[in-house]
Amino acid sequence: MWKALVKWVESWSYRCDHDWDKGQHVDIYERGLELPIKSFKVYTCKKCKEYKRINL
Protein backbone atom coordinates (compact mmCIF):
# COMPACT_ATOMS: atom_id res chain seq x y z
CA MET A 1 0.00 0.00 0.00
CA TRP A 2 2.81 2.39 0.92
CA LYS A 3 4.63 1.82 -2.41
CA ALA A 4 1.44 2.52 -4.36
CA LEU A 5 0.98 5.80 -2.50
CA VAL A 6 4.59 6.83 -3.21
CA LYS A 7 4.19 6.03 -6.93
CA TRP A 8 0.96 8.04 -7.06
CA VAL A 9 2.66 11.09 -5.48
CA GLU A 10 5.62 10.72 -7.86
CA SER A 11 3.30 10.68 -10.85
CA TRP A 12 1.80 14.02 -9.75
CA SER A 13 5.21 15.59 -9.15
CA TYR A 14 6.63 14.67 -12.59
CA ARG A 15 8.22 17.62 -14.37
CA CYS A 16 8.85 17.44 -18.07
CA ASP A 17 12.24 18.57 -19.41
CA HIS A 18 10.55 20.24 -22.36
CA ASP A 19 11.80 19.47 -25.83
CA TRP A 20 10.12 22.29 -27.76
CA ASP A 21 9.20 21.59 -31.36
CA LYS A 22 9.73 24.39 -33.86
CA GLY A 23 6.57 26.44 -33.74
CA GLN A 24 4.25 27.61 -36.41
CA HIS A 25 3.93 31.31 -37.20
CA VAL A 26 0.39 32.72 -37.05
CA ASP A 27 -0.72 36.12 -38.38
CA ILE A 28 -4.19 37.53 -37.67
CA TYR A 29 -5.55 40.02 -40.18
CA GLU A 30 -8.45 42.42 -39.98
CA ARG A 31 -10.77 42.56 -42.95
CA GLY A 32 -9.51 44.88 -45.67
CA LEU A 33 -6.00 45.40 -44.22
CA GLU A 34 -2.76 44.09 -45.69
CA LEU A 35 -0.73 44.14 -42.47
CA PRO A 36 -1.48 41.73 -39.62
CA ILE A 37 -2.99 43.15 -36.43
CA LYS A 38 -1.50 40.32 -34.30
CA SER A 39 1.37 37.94 -34.86
CA PHE A 40 2.62 35.06 -32.69
CA LYS A 41 4.41 31.69 -32.70
CA VAL A 42 3.10 28.51 -31.09
CA TYR A 43 5.64 26.00 -29.74
CA THR A 44 4.65 22.46 -28.64
CA CYS A 45 6.60 20.10 -26.37
CA LYS A 46 7.33 16.77 -28.09
CA LYS A 47 7.11 14.85 -24.80
CA CYS A 48 4.12 16.19 -22.85
CA LYS A 49 2.26 18.13 -25.60
CA GLU A 50 2.22 21.33 -23.54
CA TYR A 51 2.23 24.46 -25.68
CA LYS A 52 3.26 28.06 -25.31
CA ARG A 53 2.43 31.11 -27.37
CA ILE A 54 4.98 33.87 -27.91
CA ASN A 55 3.72 37.24 -29.18
CA LEU A 56 5.90 38.88 -31.79
mmCIF file of C-alpha atoms in Angstrom:
data_model
loop_
_atom_site.group_PDB
_atom_site.id
_atom_site.type_symbol
_atom_site.label_atom_id
_atom_site.label_comp_id
_atom_site.label_asym_id
_atom_site.label_seq_id
_atom_site.Cartn_x
_atom_site.Cartn_y
_atom_site.Cartn_z
ATOM 1 C CA MET A 1 0.000 0.000 0.000
ATOM 2 C CA TRP A 2 2.814 2.389 0.918
ATOM 3 C CA LYS A 3 4.626 1.823 -2.405
ATOM 4 C CA ALA A 4 1.438 2.519 -4.362
ATOM 5 C CA LEU A 5 0.982 5.800 -2.503
ATOM 6 C CA VAL A 6 4.592 6.827 -3.213
ATOM 7 C CA LYS A 7 4.187 6.034 -6.928
ATOM 8 C CA TRP A 8 0.955 8.044 -7.060
ATOM 9 C CA VAL A 9 2.658 11.087 -5.481
ATOM 10 C CA GLU A 10 5.621 10.725 -7.855
ATOM 11 C CA SER A 11 3.297 10.678 -10.850
ATOM 12 C CA TRP A 12 1.803 14.018 -9.751
ATOM 13 C CA SER A 13 5.207 15.594 -9.147
ATOM 14 C CA TYR A 14 6.628 14.666 -12.586
ATOM 15 C CA ARG A 15 8.224 17.619 -14.374
ATOM 16 C CA CYS A 16 8.852 17.441 -18.071
ATOM 17 C CA ASP A 17 12.238 18.574 -19.407
ATOM 18 C CA HIS A 18 10.549 20.240 -22.355
ATOM 19 C CA ASP A 19 11.800 19.473 -25.831
ATOM 20 C CA TRP A 20 10.119 22.294 -27.756
ATOM 21 C CA ASP A 21 9.196 21.592 -31.358
ATOM 22 C CA LYS A 22 9.733 24.386 -33.864
ATOM 23 C CA GLY A 23 6.575 26.438 -33.737
ATOM 24 C CA GLN A 24 4.255 27.615 -36.409
ATOM 25 C CA HIS A 25 3.934 31.306 -37.201
ATOM 26 C CA VAL A 26 0.392 32.723 -37.050
ATOM 27 C CA ASP A 27 -0.718 36.115 -38.379
ATOM 28 C CA ILE A 28 -4.188 37.529 -37.672
ATOM 29 C CA TYR A 29 -5.546 40.018 -40.181
ATOM 30 C CA GLU A 30 -8.447 42.419 -39.975
ATOM 31 C CA ARG A 31 -10.767 42.564 -42.950
ATOM 32 C CA GLY A 32 -9.508 44.879 -45.675
ATOM 33 C CA LEU A 33 -6.003 45.397 -44.220
ATOM 34 C CA GLU A 34 -2.755 44.091 -45.691
ATOM 35 C CA LEU A 35 -0.733 44.144 -42.470
ATOM 36 C CA PRO A 36 -1.479 41.734 -39.615
ATOM 37 C CA ILE A 37 -2.989 43.153 -36.431
ATOM 38 C CA LYS A 38 -1.500 40.318 -34.305
ATOM 39 C CA SER A 39 1.369 37.936 -34.857
ATOM 40 C CA PHE A 40 2.622 35.060 -32.692
ATOM 41 C CA LYS A 41 4.411 31.694 -32.702
ATOM 42 C CA VAL A 42 3.100 28.514 -31.094
ATOM 43 C CA TYR A 43 5.638 25.996 -29.740
ATOM 44 C CA THR A 44 4.651 22.458 -28.642
ATOM 45 C CA CYS A 45 6.601 20.100 -26.370
ATOM 46 C CA LYS A 46 7.333 16.774 -28.091
ATOM 47 C CA LYS A 47 7.115 14.852 -24.799
ATOM 48 C CA CYS A 48 4.115 16.195 -22.848
ATOM 49 C CA LYS A 49 2.262 18.132 -25.601
ATOM 50 C CA GLU A 50 2.218 21.331 -23.540
ATOM 51 C CA TYR A 51 2.225 24.457 -25.679
ATOM 52 C CA LYS A 52 3.255 28.059 -25.311
ATOM 53 C CA ARG A 53 2.433 31.114 -27.367
ATOM 54 C CA ILE A 54 4.977 33.874 -27.912
ATOM 55 C CA ASN A 55 3.717 37.237 -29.175
ATOM 56 C CA LEU A 56 5.897 38.876 -31.786
#
